[in-house]
Coordinates of C-alpha atoms and ligand atoms in Angstrom, one line a residue:
Chain A
M4 CA 37.4 -117.1 154.8
S5 CA 39.9 -119.1 152.9
T6 CA 41.3 -118.0 149.2
P7 CA 38.7 -119.0 146.8
A8 CA 39.5 -121.7 144.6
I9 CA 39.1 -119.8 141.0
E10 CA 38.5 -116.4 141.1
I11 CA 37.0 -115.2 137.9
L12 CA 36.7 -111.9 137.6
G13 CA 35.1 -109.6 134.5
L14 CA 36.5 -112.2 132.5
T15 CA 35.4 -111.2 128.6
K16 CA 37.0 -112.3 125.4
D17 CA 36.4 -110.5 122.0
Y18 CA 37.2 -113.0 118.4
P19 CA 37.9 -111.3 115.4
V20 CA 35.8 -112.4 113.2
G21 CA 35.8 -112.0 109.0
F22 CA 38.7 -111.8 105.9
W23 CA 39.9 -108.7 107.7
R24 CA 39.5 -109.5 111.1
K25 CA 38.2 -106.4 111.9
R26 CA 35.2 -107.6 113.7
M27 CA 34.3 -108.3 116.9
V28 CA 32.5 -111.3 118.5
R29 CA 32.0 -110.6 122.3
S30 CA 32.3 -114.9 122.6
L31 CA 32.4 -113.8 126.6
D32 CA 30.7 -111.3 128.2
N33 CA 32.3 -110.3 131.3
L34 CA 32.1 -113.5 133.0
T35 CA 32.5 -113.2 137.2
F36 CA 32.4 -115.9 139.7
Q37 CA 34.6 -117.9 142.2
V38 CA 34.9 -121.6 143.0
E39 CA 35.5 -122.6 146.9
E40 CA 38.1 -124.6 147.4
G41 CA 37.0 -128.4 147.6
E42 CA 34.3 -128.1 145.4
V43 CA 33.2 -130.3 142.2
F44 CA 32.1 -127.0 140.2
G45 CA 30.2 -127.9 137.0
F46 CA 30.3 -125.6 133.7
L47 CA 27.2 -125.6 132.1
G48 CA 25.5 -124.3 128.7
P49 CA 24.6 -125.2 125.2
N50 CA 26.9 -125.1 122.2
G51 CA 28.7 -122.2 121.9
A52 CA 28.1 -120.9 125.1
G53 CA 31.7 -120.1 125.3
K54 CA 33.0 -123.2 128.3
T55 CA 35.5 -124.0 126.5
T56 CA 36.8 -120.1 125.9
T57 CA 36.7 -119.8 129.8
M58 CA 38.9 -122.5 130.4
K59 CA 41.2 -121.4 127.2
L60 CA 41.6 -117.7 129.4
L61 CA 42.1 -119.8 132.4
M62 CA 45.1 -121.8 130.7
G63 CA 46.9 -119.0 129.1
L64 CA 46.1 -120.0 126.2
I65 CA 44.5 -116.7 124.8
Y66 CA 44.5 -114.0 126.5
P67 CA 41.6 -111.7 128.0
T68 CA 40.3 -108.5 125.9
S69 CA 39.6 -107.5 129.8
G70 CA 39.0 -108.6 133.2
T71 CA 41.3 -111.0 135.0
A72 CA 40.5 -114.0 137.3
R73 CA 42.7 -116.3 140.2
V74 CA 43.8 -119.4 141.2
R75 CA 44.4 -120.2 144.7
G76 CA 44.8 -116.5 144.7
R77 CA 47.8 -116.6 142.1
S78 CA 46.5 -114.4 138.7
I79 CA 46.8 -116.6 136.0
D80 CA 50.0 -115.0 134.4
D81 CA 52.0 -116.4 137.1
I82 CA 53.5 -119.7 136.3
Q83 CA 53.5 -121.0 139.5
M84 CA 50.0 -121.1 138.9
H85 CA 50.8 -124.2 136.8
R86 CA 52.0 -126.3 139.3
E87 CA 49.0 -126.7 141.1
I88 CA 46.7 -127.4 138.2
G89 CA 45.8 -130.1 136.1
Y90 CA 43.9 -129.2 132.8
L91 CA 41.6 -131.5 130.6
P92 CA 41.5 -130.3 126.6
E93 CA 38.5 -130.7 125.1
Q94 CA 39.1 -133.5 122.2
P95 CA 42.1 -133.6 123.6
Y96 CA 45.5 -134.4 121.3
F97 CA 48.5 -135.8 122.3
Y98 CA 52.5 -136.0 120.2
D99 CA 51.1 -139.2 118.5
Y100 CA 54.4 -140.5 118.0
L101 CA 54.6 -141.5 121.1
T102 CA 53.0 -143.9 123.5
A103 CA 50.6 -143.4 126.4
R104 CA 53.4 -144.5 129.0
E105 CA 56.0 -142.1 127.3
L106 CA 53.1 -139.4 127.2
L107 CA 53.2 -139.0 130.6
D108 CA 56.0 -139.4 132.2
Y109 CA 57.4 -136.6 129.7
Y110 CA 54.3 -134.6 131.3
A111 CA 55.4 -135.7 134.6
R112 CA 59.7 -134.6 134.2
F113 CA 57.7 -131.1 134.3
S114 CA 56.8 -131.9 138.3
D115 CA 60.3 -132.2 139.6
Y116 CA 59.6 -136.1 140.1
S117 CA 62.5 -138.5 140.6
A118 CA 62.9 -141.2 138.1
A119 CA 61.3 -144.0 139.9
E120 CA 58.2 -141.7 141.3
R121 CA 57.6 -140.7 137.6
R122 CA 57.6 -144.8 136.7
E123 CA 55.4 -145.6 139.8
R124 CA 53.1 -142.6 138.8
V125 CA 52.6 -143.5 135.1
T126 CA 51.9 -147.1 136.3
R127 CA 49.1 -146.0 138.6
F128 CA 47.6 -143.0 137.0
L129 CA 47.7 -145.2 133.6
G130 CA 45.6 -147.8 135.7
R131 CA 43.0 -145.4 137.0
V132 CA 42.0 -144.7 133.8
G133 CA 41.6 -147.9 132.3
L134 CA 44.5 -147.7 130.3
A135 CA 47.0 -150.1 131.8
D136 CA 47.4 -152.8 129.1
A137 CA 47.7 -150.0 126.2
G138 CA 50.2 -148.1 128.0
D139 CA 53.1 -149.0 124.9
V140 CA 50.5 -148.8 122.5
Q141 CA 51.0 -145.4 120.2
L142 CA 49.2 -142.7 120.7
R143 CA 48.0 -142.7 116.8
K144 CA 46.3 -146.2 117.7
F145 CA 44.2 -144.7 120.1
S146 CA 40.6 -144.5 120.2
K147 CA 38.2 -141.6 120.7
G148 CA 37.9 -142.7 124.1
M149 CA 41.4 -143.8 125.2
L150 CA 42.6 -140.2 123.9
Q151 CA 40.3 -138.9 126.5
R152 CA 41.4 -141.3 129.5
A153 CA 45.4 -140.5 128.8
G154 CA 44.1 -136.7 129.0
I155 CA 42.5 -137.3 131.9
A156 CA 45.7 -139.1 132.7
Q157 CA 48.1 -136.2 132.2
A158 CA 46.0 -133.9 133.9
I159 CA 45.8 -135.8 137.5
L160 CA 49.6 -137.3 137.6
H161 CA 51.5 -134.6 139.7
D162 CA 48.1 -134.2 142.9
P163 CA 47.0 -130.8 140.9
K164 CA 45.0 -128.9 143.8
V165 CA 42.2 -127.5 141.7
I166 CA 41.5 -129.9 138.5
F167 CA 40.4 -127.9 135.2
M168 CA 38.0 -130.1 132.6
D169 CA 36.6 -129.5 129.5
E170 CA 33.7 -132.4 128.9
P171 CA 35.8 -135.1 130.6
M172 CA 32.5 -137.4 129.7
S173 CA 32.9 -136.6 125.7
G174 CA 34.0 -139.2 123.6
L175 CA 33.2 -141.8 126.2
D176 CA 31.6 -144.9 126.5
P177 CA 28.8 -145.4 129.6
V178 CA 31.4 -147.2 131.6
G179 CA 33.6 -144.6 131.2
R180 CA 31.6 -141.9 132.3
R181 CA 31.3 -143.9 135.2
E182 CA 34.5 -144.2 135.6
V183 CA 35.5 -140.3 134.9
R184 CA 33.0 -139.8 137.9
D185 CA 34.3 -142.0 140.5
I186 CA 37.8 -140.2 139.4
I187 CA 35.9 -137.3 140.0
H188 CA 34.7 -138.0 143.8
E189 CA 37.9 -140.0 144.3
M190 CA 39.1 -136.4 143.8
K191 CA 36.4 -134.1 145.8
Q192 CA 37.1 -137.2 148.7
Q193 CA 40.5 -135.9 148.0
G194 CA 39.8 -132.2 149.2
R195 CA 41.0 -131.0 145.6
T196 CA 38.7 -128.6 144.2
V197 CA 37.2 -130.3 140.6
F198 CA 35.8 -127.5 137.7
F199 CA 34.3 -129.0 134.5
S200 CA 31.9 -128.0 131.7
T201 CA 29.3 -130.0 130.1
H202 CA 26.1 -130.0 128.3
I203 CA 25.3 -133.2 130.0
L204 CA 23.2 -132.3 132.7
S205 CA 22.4 -135.7 134.5
D206 CA 26.8 -135.6 135.0
A207 CA 26.4 -131.9 136.8
E208 CA 23.2 -132.9 138.6
M209 CA 25.0 -136.0 140.0
L210 CA 28.4 -134.6 140.5
C211 CA 28.3 -130.8 141.3
D212 CA 27.8 -129.1 144.6
R213 CA 27.1 -126.4 142.3
V214 CA 27.0 -124.9 138.8
A215 CA 27.1 -121.9 136.8
V216 CA 25.2 -121.7 133.7
L217 CA 26.3 -120.2 130.4
A218 CA 24.6 -119.4 127.3
G219 CA 25.4 -116.9 124.4
G220 CA 29.0 -115.8 126.8
K221 CA 26.9 -114.4 130.0
L222 CA 26.7 -115.3 133.2
Q223 CA 22.8 -117.0 133.8
G224 CA 23.3 -118.2 137.2
V225 CA 25.8 -119.6 140.0
G226 CA 23.9 -122.0 142.5
A227 CA 23.2 -125.6 143.7
P228 CA 22.3 -127.7 140.8
N229 CA 18.4 -128.1 142.9
E230 CA 18.4 -123.9 143.5
I231 CA 18.9 -122.7 140.0
V232 CA 16.4 -125.5 139.2
S233 CA 13.5 -124.2 142.0
I234 CA 13.6 -121.2 140.2
E235 CA 10.6 -122.7 138.1
V236 CA 7.0 -123.5 139.0
H237 CA 6.4 -126.6 140.3
A238 CA 3.8 -129.2 138.1
M239 CA 2.1 -132.2 139.9
E240 CA 2.7 -135.8 138.1
I241 CA -0.7 -137.7 138.8
L242 CA -0.3 -141.8 137.5
F243 CA -3.1 -144.1 137.4
E244 CA -5.1 -146.9 136.2
A245 CA -8.4 -145.6 134.7
H246 CA -11.1 -147.3 135.4
E247 CA -12.8 -149.8 132.6
G248 CA -15.7 -147.9 130.5
R249 CA -15.6 -144.6 132.1
P250 CA -14.4 -142.5 130.1
L251 CA -11.9 -139.4 131.4
P252 CA -13.3 -136.2 131.3
A253 CA -12.2 -133.9 128.1
G254 CA -9.9 -131.4 130.2
L255 CA -7.6 -134.3 131.7
A256 CA -8.1 -136.8 128.6
S257 CA -7.1 -134.2 125.9
H258 CA -2.9 -134.1 128.0
A259 CA -3.1 -138.0 129.3
T260 CA -0.3 -140.5 128.6
Q261 CA -0.4 -144.2 128.1
I262 CA 1.9 -145.9 130.3
G263 CA 1.6 -149.6 129.8
G264 CA -2.0 -150.2 131.6
R265 CA -1.4 -147.2 132.9
T266 CA -2.0 -144.0 132.8
R267 CA 0.4 -140.0 133.6
V268 CA -1.1 -136.7 133.1
E269 CA 1.1 -133.4 134.1
V270 CA -1.1 -131.1 135.9
P271 CA -0.3 -127.9 137.7
E272 CA -0.3 -127.5 141.1
S273 CA -3.4 -125.3 141.3
D274 CA -5.5 -127.5 140.2
L275 CA -4.6 -130.7 141.8
Y276 CA -7.3 -131.3 143.4
Q277 CA -9.6 -130.1 140.8
A278 CA -8.2 -133.3 138.9
L279 CA -7.8 -135.6 142.0
H280 CA -11.3 -135.1 142.3
E281 CA -12.6 -135.6 138.7
L282 CA -10.5 -139.0 138.7
R283 CA -12.1 -140.4 141.6
N284 CA -15.8 -139.6 139.9
C285 CA -14.6 -141.8 137.2
E286 CA -13.1 -144.7 139.3
A287 CA -10.0 -144.0 138.7
R288 CA -7.4 -145.6 140.6
I289 CA -4.4 -143.4 142.3
L290 CA -1.2 -145.0 141.6
S291 CA 1.1 -142.0 142.6
V292 CA 0.8 -138.1 143.0
S293 CA 4.2 -136.4 143.2
P294 CA 5.7 -133.0 142.0
V295 CA 7.2 -132.6 138.6
R296 CA 10.9 -130.9 139.4
P297 CA 12.1 -129.2 136.4
T298 CA 15.5 -130.8 135.5
L299 CA 18.9 -128.1 133.9
E300 CA 17.7 -130.2 131.2
D301 CA 14.6 -127.9 131.0
Y302 CA 16.2 -124.4 132.7
F303 CA 18.7 -125.3 129.8
L304 CA 16.4 -125.4 126.8
R305 CA 13.9 -122.1 127.7
L306 CA 18.2 -120.3 128.6
I307 CA 18.2 -121.3 125.0
G308 CA 15.2 -120.1 123.6
R309 CA 15.7 -116.8 125.4
E310 CA 19.1 -116.4 124.0
K311 CA 18.3 -117.2 120.8
A312 CA 15.7 -114.6 120.7
N313 CA 18.6 -112.2 122.0
S314 CA 21.3 -113.2 120.2
H315 CA 21.0 -110.5 117.8
A316 CA 23.1 -108.6 120.5
V317 CA 26.2 -110.5 120.5
E318 CA 28.0 -108.8 118.3
V319 CA 29.8 -105.6 119.6
N320 CA 31.4 -103.2 118.5
S321 CA 33.3 -103.2 114.9
R322 CA 36.9 -101.2 115.1
Chain B
M15 CA 68.1 -121.9 134.6
S16 CA 65.1 -123.9 134.3
A17 CA 65.3 -127.8 133.2
T18 CA 62.6 -127.4 131.0
P19 CA 63.9 -126.1 127.2
G20 CA 66.1 -128.9 127.7
I21 CA 63.3 -131.8 128.7
V22 CA 61.2 -130.1 125.3
A23 CA 64.3 -130.4 123.6
I24 CA 65.2 -133.6 124.2
N25 CA 61.4 -134.8 123.5
T26 CA 61.7 -132.8 119.9
F27 CA 64.8 -135.3 119.0
R28 CA 62.8 -137.6 119.7
E29 CA 59.9 -136.8 117.0
A30 CA 62.6 -135.9 114.7
V31 CA 63.7 -140.0 114.9
R32 CA 60.6 -141.7 114.8
D33 CA 58.9 -139.7 112.0
R34 CA 62.5 -141.1 110.5
V35 CA 64.2 -137.3 109.5
L36 CA 67.6 -139.5 109.9
Y37 CA 66.6 -141.8 106.7
N38 CA 68.0 -138.8 104.9
L39 CA 71.6 -139.8 105.9
V40 CA 70.8 -143.0 103.4
F41 CA 70.3 -140.9 100.6
F42 CA 73.3 -139.4 101.4
A43 CA 75.5 -142.3 101.7
L44 CA 74.4 -143.7 98.5
L45 CA 75.2 -139.9 97.0
M46 CA 79.1 -140.0 98.6
I47 CA 79.4 -143.9 97.9
G48 CA 78.8 -143.2 93.6
A49 CA 80.5 -139.7 93.8
A50 CA 83.5 -141.7 95.2
I51 CA 83.5 -145.0 93.1
L52 CA 83.5 -142.5 90.2
V53 CA 85.8 -140.1 91.3
G54 CA 88.2 -143.4 91.7
Q55 CA 87.5 -144.4 88.1
I56 CA 88.4 -140.9 86.6
S57 CA 91.6 -140.3 88.7
I58 CA 93.7 -137.4 87.4
G59 CA 93.9 -135.8 90.6
I60 CA 91.6 -134.3 92.0
E61 CA 89.6 -136.5 94.1
R62 CA 89.9 -134.5 96.8
L63 CA 88.7 -131.4 95.0
V64 CA 85.4 -133.2 93.8
I65 CA 84.8 -134.9 96.8
I66 CA 84.9 -132.1 99.6
N67 CA 83.8 -129.8 96.4
L68 CA 80.5 -132.4 96.5
G69 CA 80.5 -133.8 100.2
L70 CA 80.3 -130.2 101.9
T71 CA 77.4 -128.7 99.4
A72 CA 75.3 -131.6 99.9
I73 CA 76.0 -131.3 103.8
S74 CA 74.9 -128.0 104.1
I75 CA 72.0 -128.7 100.9
F76 CA 70.5 -132.0 103.7
G77 CA 71.2 -129.5 106.3
L78 CA 69.3 -126.5 104.9
V79 CA 66.2 -128.3 103.8
M80 CA 65.7 -130.1 106.8
A81 CA 66.3 -126.7 108.9
I82 CA 63.4 -125.0 107.1
F83 CA 61.3 -128.0 106.6
I84 CA 61.0 -129.1 109.6
G85 CA 61.8 -125.5 111.2
V86 CA 58.8 -123.7 110.1
G87 CA 56.4 -127.1 111.2
L88 CA 58.4 -126.7 114.9
V89 CA 55.5 -124.5 116.7
Y90 CA 52.9 -124.2 114.3
K91 CA 52.5 -127.9 114.1
E92 CA 51.7 -128.0 117.6
M93 CA 49.2 -125.2 117.8
E94 CA 47.1 -126.5 114.8
K95 CA 47.0 -129.7 116.5
R96 CA 46.4 -128.8 119.4
T97 CA 49.1 -130.9 121.8
L98 CA 50.1 -127.5 123.0
Y99 CA 47.3 -127.1 125.3
S100 CA 48.3 -130.0 127.5
L101 CA 51.6 -129.2 127.4
L102 CA 51.0 -125.1 128.2
A103 CA 49.0 -126.1 131.2
K104 CA 51.8 -127.5 132.8
P105 CA 54.5 -124.6 135.0
I106 CA 55.8 -124.4 131.1
R107 CA 56.3 -120.6 129.9
R108 CA 55.7 -120.0 125.9
W109 CA 59.2 -119.2 125.7
E110 CA 61.0 -122.3 127.1
F111 CA 58.9 -123.9 125.3
L112 CA 59.9 -122.3 122.3
V113 CA 64.0 -122.1 123.1
G114 CA 62.9 -126.2 123.9
K115 CA 62.0 -126.7 120.2
Y116 CA 64.6 -124.7 118.9
A117 CA 67.3 -126.4 120.2
G118 CA 65.3 -130.2 119.5
L119 CA 65.7 -129.2 116.1
L120 CA 69.3 -127.7 116.8
L121 CA 70.3 -131.1 118.0
T122 CA 68.8 -133.1 115.2
L123 CA 70.7 -130.6 112.5
C124 CA 74.1 -131.7 114.8
V125 CA 73.5 -135.5 115.0
N126 CA 72.4 -135.0 111.1
T127 CA 75.5 -133.1 110.0
A128 CA 77.8 -135.6 112.2
F129 CA 76.6 -138.0 110.6
M130 CA 77.2 -136.7 107.3
T131 CA 80.7 -135.5 107.8
L132 CA 81.9 -139.0 108.9
G133 CA 79.9 -140.0 105.4
L134 CA 82.3 -137.1 103.8
A135 CA 85.4 -138.4 105.5
A136 CA 85.1 -142.5 104.3
A137 CA 84.4 -141.0 101.2
L138 CA 87.4 -138.6 101.4
F139 CA 89.2 -142.8 102.7
Y140 CA 88.4 -144.6 100.0
V141 CA 89.5 -142.3 97.2
G142 CA 92.9 -143.1 98.7
R143 CA 94.6 -140.6 100.0
P144 CA 95.6 -140.7 104.2
F145 CA 94.2 -138.1 105.7
V146 CA 96.5 -134.4 105.7
R147 CA 97.0 -132.1 108.4
S148 CA 94.5 -129.5 106.1
D149 CA 92.0 -131.8 106.4
A150 CA 91.0 -130.3 109.7
S151 CA 89.6 -127.2 107.9
I152 CA 86.9 -129.3 106.3
L153 CA 85.7 -129.7 110.2
A154 CA 85.7 -125.6 110.3
A155 CA 83.6 -125.6 106.9
V156 CA 81.5 -128.1 108.8
Y157 CA 80.8 -126.2 111.7
F158 CA 80.3 -122.7 110.0
I159 CA 77.5 -125.0 107.6
V160 CA 75.6 -125.7 111.8
L161 CA 76.5 -122.3 112.2
E162 CA 74.1 -121.4 109.1
L163 CA 72.0 -124.0 109.8
A164 CA 71.3 -122.7 113.6
L165 CA 70.4 -119.2 112.1
V166 CA 68.0 -120.3 109.4
T167 CA 66.0 -122.6 111.7
A168 CA 66.0 -119.4 113.9
L169 CA 64.1 -117.2 111.0
G170 CA 61.8 -120.7 110.0
L171 CA 60.3 -120.3 113.7
F172 CA 60.0 -116.9 113.8
F173 CA 58.1 -116.5 110.6
S174 CA 55.8 -120.0 112.1
C175 CA 54.9 -118.2 115.3
F176 CA 52.7 -116.0 112.8
S177 CA 52.8 -117.1 109.4
S178 CA 51.3 -120.6 107.5
P179 CA 54.1 -123.0 106.7
M180 CA 54.1 -122.3 103.1
L181 CA 54.4 -118.7 103.7
S182 CA 57.3 -119.1 106.3
T183 CA 59.1 -121.1 104.2
L184 CA 58.7 -118.9 101.3
F185 CA 60.2 -116.1 103.8
T186 CA 62.6 -117.9 105.0
L187 CA 64.1 -118.9 101.6
G188 CA 63.3 -115.5 100.5
I189 CA 66.6 -114.4 103.1
Y190 CA 68.4 -117.4 102.6
I191 CA 69.4 -116.7 99.3
T192 CA 69.1 -112.5 99.6
G193 CA 71.9 -113.6 102.1
V194 CA 74.1 -115.2 100.0
F195 CA 74.3 -112.8 97.9
S196 CA 73.9 -109.7 100.4
K197 CA 77.5 -108.4 99.3
D198 CA 76.7 -108.5 95.6
I199 CA 73.5 -106.6 96.2
R200 CA 75.2 -104.2 98.5
D201 CA 77.8 -103.6 95.8
V202 CA 75.2 -103.1 93.3
G203 CA 73.7 -100.4 95.6
E204 CA 77.6 -98.6 95.4
L205 CA 77.8 -98.8 91.6
T206 CA 74.3 -96.2 91.4
N207 CA 73.6 -92.5 91.8
V208 CA 70.3 -93.3 92.7
S209 CA 70.7 -92.6 96.9
A210 CA 67.0 -94.2 97.9
L211 CA 68.7 -97.2 96.3
K212 CA 72.0 -97.1 98.0
T213 CA 70.3 -97.0 101.0
L214 CA 67.9 -99.9 100.7
T215 CA 70.7 -102.2 99.7
R216 CA 72.9 -101.1 102.3
V217 CA 69.9 -101.7 104.6
V218 CA 69.6 -105.0 103.4
Y219 CA 73.1 -105.7 103.7
Y220 CA 72.7 -104.8 107.6
L221 CA 69.7 -106.4 108.1
V222 CA 69.9 -110.0 106.2
P223 CA 72.2 -112.4 107.9
N224 CA 75.3 -112.0 105.8
F225 CA 75.2 -116.5 104.8
H226 CA 78.0 -115.2 102.8
N227 CA 80.7 -115.8 105.6
F228 CA 79.4 -118.9 106.3
N229 CA 80.4 -120.4 103.2
A230 CA 84.1 -122.0 102.9
I231 CA 83.7 -125.1 101.3
A232 CA 86.0 -123.4 97.6
V233 CA 88.8 -122.4 99.9
V234 CA 88.5 -125.9 101.3
A235 CA 88.4 -127.3 98.7
H236 CA 91.5 -126.3 97.8
G237 CA 93.1 -127.4 100.6
D238 CA 93.5 -123.4 102.2
A239 CA 93.1 -123.5 105.7
I240 CA 90.4 -120.9 107.4
P241 CA 91.9 -118.2 109.3
F242 CA 91.1 -118.6 113.2
S243 CA 89.4 -115.0 113.3
L244 CA 86.8 -116.0 111.1
I245 CA 85.9 -118.6 113.2
W246 CA 85.4 -116.8 116.1
Q247 CA 83.5 -113.9 114.2
N248 CA 81.5 -116.3 112.7
T249 CA 80.3 -117.5 115.9
V250 CA 79.4 -114.7 117.6
Y251 CA 77.4 -113.1 114.5
A252 CA 75.6 -116.7 114.2
V253 CA 75.1 -117.0 118.4
L254 CA 73.5 -113.0 118.4
Y255 CA 71.5 -113.1 115.5
A256 CA 70.2 -116.7 116.1
G257 CA 69.9 -115.0 119.8
V258 CA 68.0 -111.5 118.5
V259 CA 65.3 -113.6 116.3
L260 CA 65.1 -116.3 118.6
L261 CA 63.5 -113.1 120.9
A262 CA 61.6 -111.7 118.6
A263 CA 59.6 -114.9 118.2
S264 CA 59.4 -115.7 121.7
A265 CA 57.9 -111.8 122.0
V266 CA 55.4 -112.9 119.0
F267 CA 54.3 -116.0 120.5
S268 CA 53.9 -115.1 123.9
G269 CA 51.7 -112.6 122.8
R270 CA 49.3 -114.5 120.8
N271 CA 46.0 -116.2 121.3
L272 CA 46.1 -120.0 120.7
K273 CA 43.3 -120.6 118.3
Ligands
LIG2 N1 39.3 -118.8 117.7 C1 37.9 -118.3 117.7 N2 37.4 -117.1 116.9 C2 36.7 -116.5 116.5 N3 35.5 -117.3 117.4 C3 35.9 -118.0 118.6 C4 36.9 -118.5 118.4 N4 36.8 -119.7 119.6 C5 35.6 -119.5 120.0 N5 34.6 -118.5 119.5 C6 33.9 -118.5 119.2 O1 33.9 -118.1 120.7 C7 32.4 -118.6 121.4 C8 32.4 -119.3 122.6 O2 32.9 -120.5 121.7 P1 33.6 -122.1 122.6 O3 34.1 -122.9 122.5 O4 34.0 -121.3 124.0 O5 32.2 -123.0 123.2 P2 32.0 -123.9 124.0 O6 30.6 -123.2 125.5 O7 33.0 -124.6 124.7 O8 31.0 -124.9 122.9 P3 30.9 -126.5 123.5 O9 29.7 -127.2 123.5 O10 30.4 -126.5 121.7 O11 31.9 -126.8 123.1 C9 31.5 -119.3 119.6 O12 30.0 -118.5 119.3 C10 32.4 -119.5 118.6 O13 32.1 -119.5 117.7
LIG3 MG1 34.0 -126.1 124.0

């Protein structure tokens, strides 16, 4: 088997807190998983889960309390690793005295391109992220979404093999989000690996081969989005038109919702036939019966609930 | 040697230029013009002394203010604004970034000093003296100022790797002032009988850069020559000292977690 694009091996990070910085709080707890070459991998978790912490550890911006990681077989301490990766920080901020074109040109200089190559690349990637007309505007005049786009451009400018993006869709309008999805698709098509964090689950469901879910600094699960989802029992959704003057039995009526002229009820899978039977008795017209797939959103909400319940366990040793 | 520090240095210089740092030259020019006109009027044969004294002192103070105030923010600002995040994801070692920032500010200071030196030359010319041979030693005095700035910048950069710009400014200024008076401090120590104090003043004397040696303003203003031995002694001293400080700064900066 080929070397994984990213191997995370027991990464742990404690942050000192308090005035004397003596107390340590564990933000990331023994994180271990790997991302295969060519995957689009979603890194999911609610606010404060430790997604950004993980990204910063991988980029060498902060150092782990324990554990290591490798990118394409290279230790994250190895400077050569950085030749093969691109990174979009969370809420990126750049030298605001430069124009977008100057910024990208500056970054491109660290990749040994000739001046002509740099010029061509910078123009091409400005266009790719929708900043073709803003190339000569100083970054201090950029909106949040424009900065995000400049950030994406610098992350992919040098054809990296593995791209790390910390919330690539944040701050973007619907068109922008769409464009970022296209870019991620395109990266996959070109055989690159994309590792991105998000708490927007529909983005992950739409894009990812696999996802990892993180909450409270701990890994909660890794797998294809639908594997993560199929852990839970299914319910069935019935959509029907009720017959005028034939009231529904109380059991169904209590959790029925009206949508336009139609009625929707959700019942446990085991009660499906019973419910259909009752509906036939009151001459309802059945429009559809379909399984309710719990979305990642539901999974997420349950996780947060569970995390809240034992969040007191997060604090670790006082030195 | 990689090209990285050079790339960072040029960008740092560009930042200084765009932040209108070189505008201080306008004030320097006004100062020189005012002084030249004034001295030209009172003309009692000491024009040269006054202009050189004033000019070199101003060059040194302007440079120091710039070195300290920009120096302490050089790396700190990039950590604070998180412009470092995307940069350090590129194949750049932290010490290369640090050295690049240092070199960039040094380049800015050199350019600034060069312009001020031209201003001084113009003022000297205006007060009506053809240049004389001993004027060459003015250049040596300017060179010493640059060495001094290189040291001060390194110190400011070092402190800013682990403390706020406020504190770094205080520390750097403190060391500079101690360094200017380090000879006097040692001499006071030699006069006492308290051996602990004696040891302390000696330690301070050897630890703190000896900025006294870099001040050749009075010598030059009186038209005396600067011995060649002092030039290379100061050069070696400044290069070694700044090198050690930069090494320490790199060690601190490389080990720290960015916020
Ligand atoms: N510099 C720091 N000092 C102390 N604690 C920190 C620091 N940075 C992060 N933390 C803590 O670490 C935990 C994880 O933070 P992190 O930024 O990684 O979360 P995240 O998953 O990226 O959240 P979000 O979705 O809000 O971006 C949080 O509890 C946060 O308070
Ligand atoms: Mg985050």
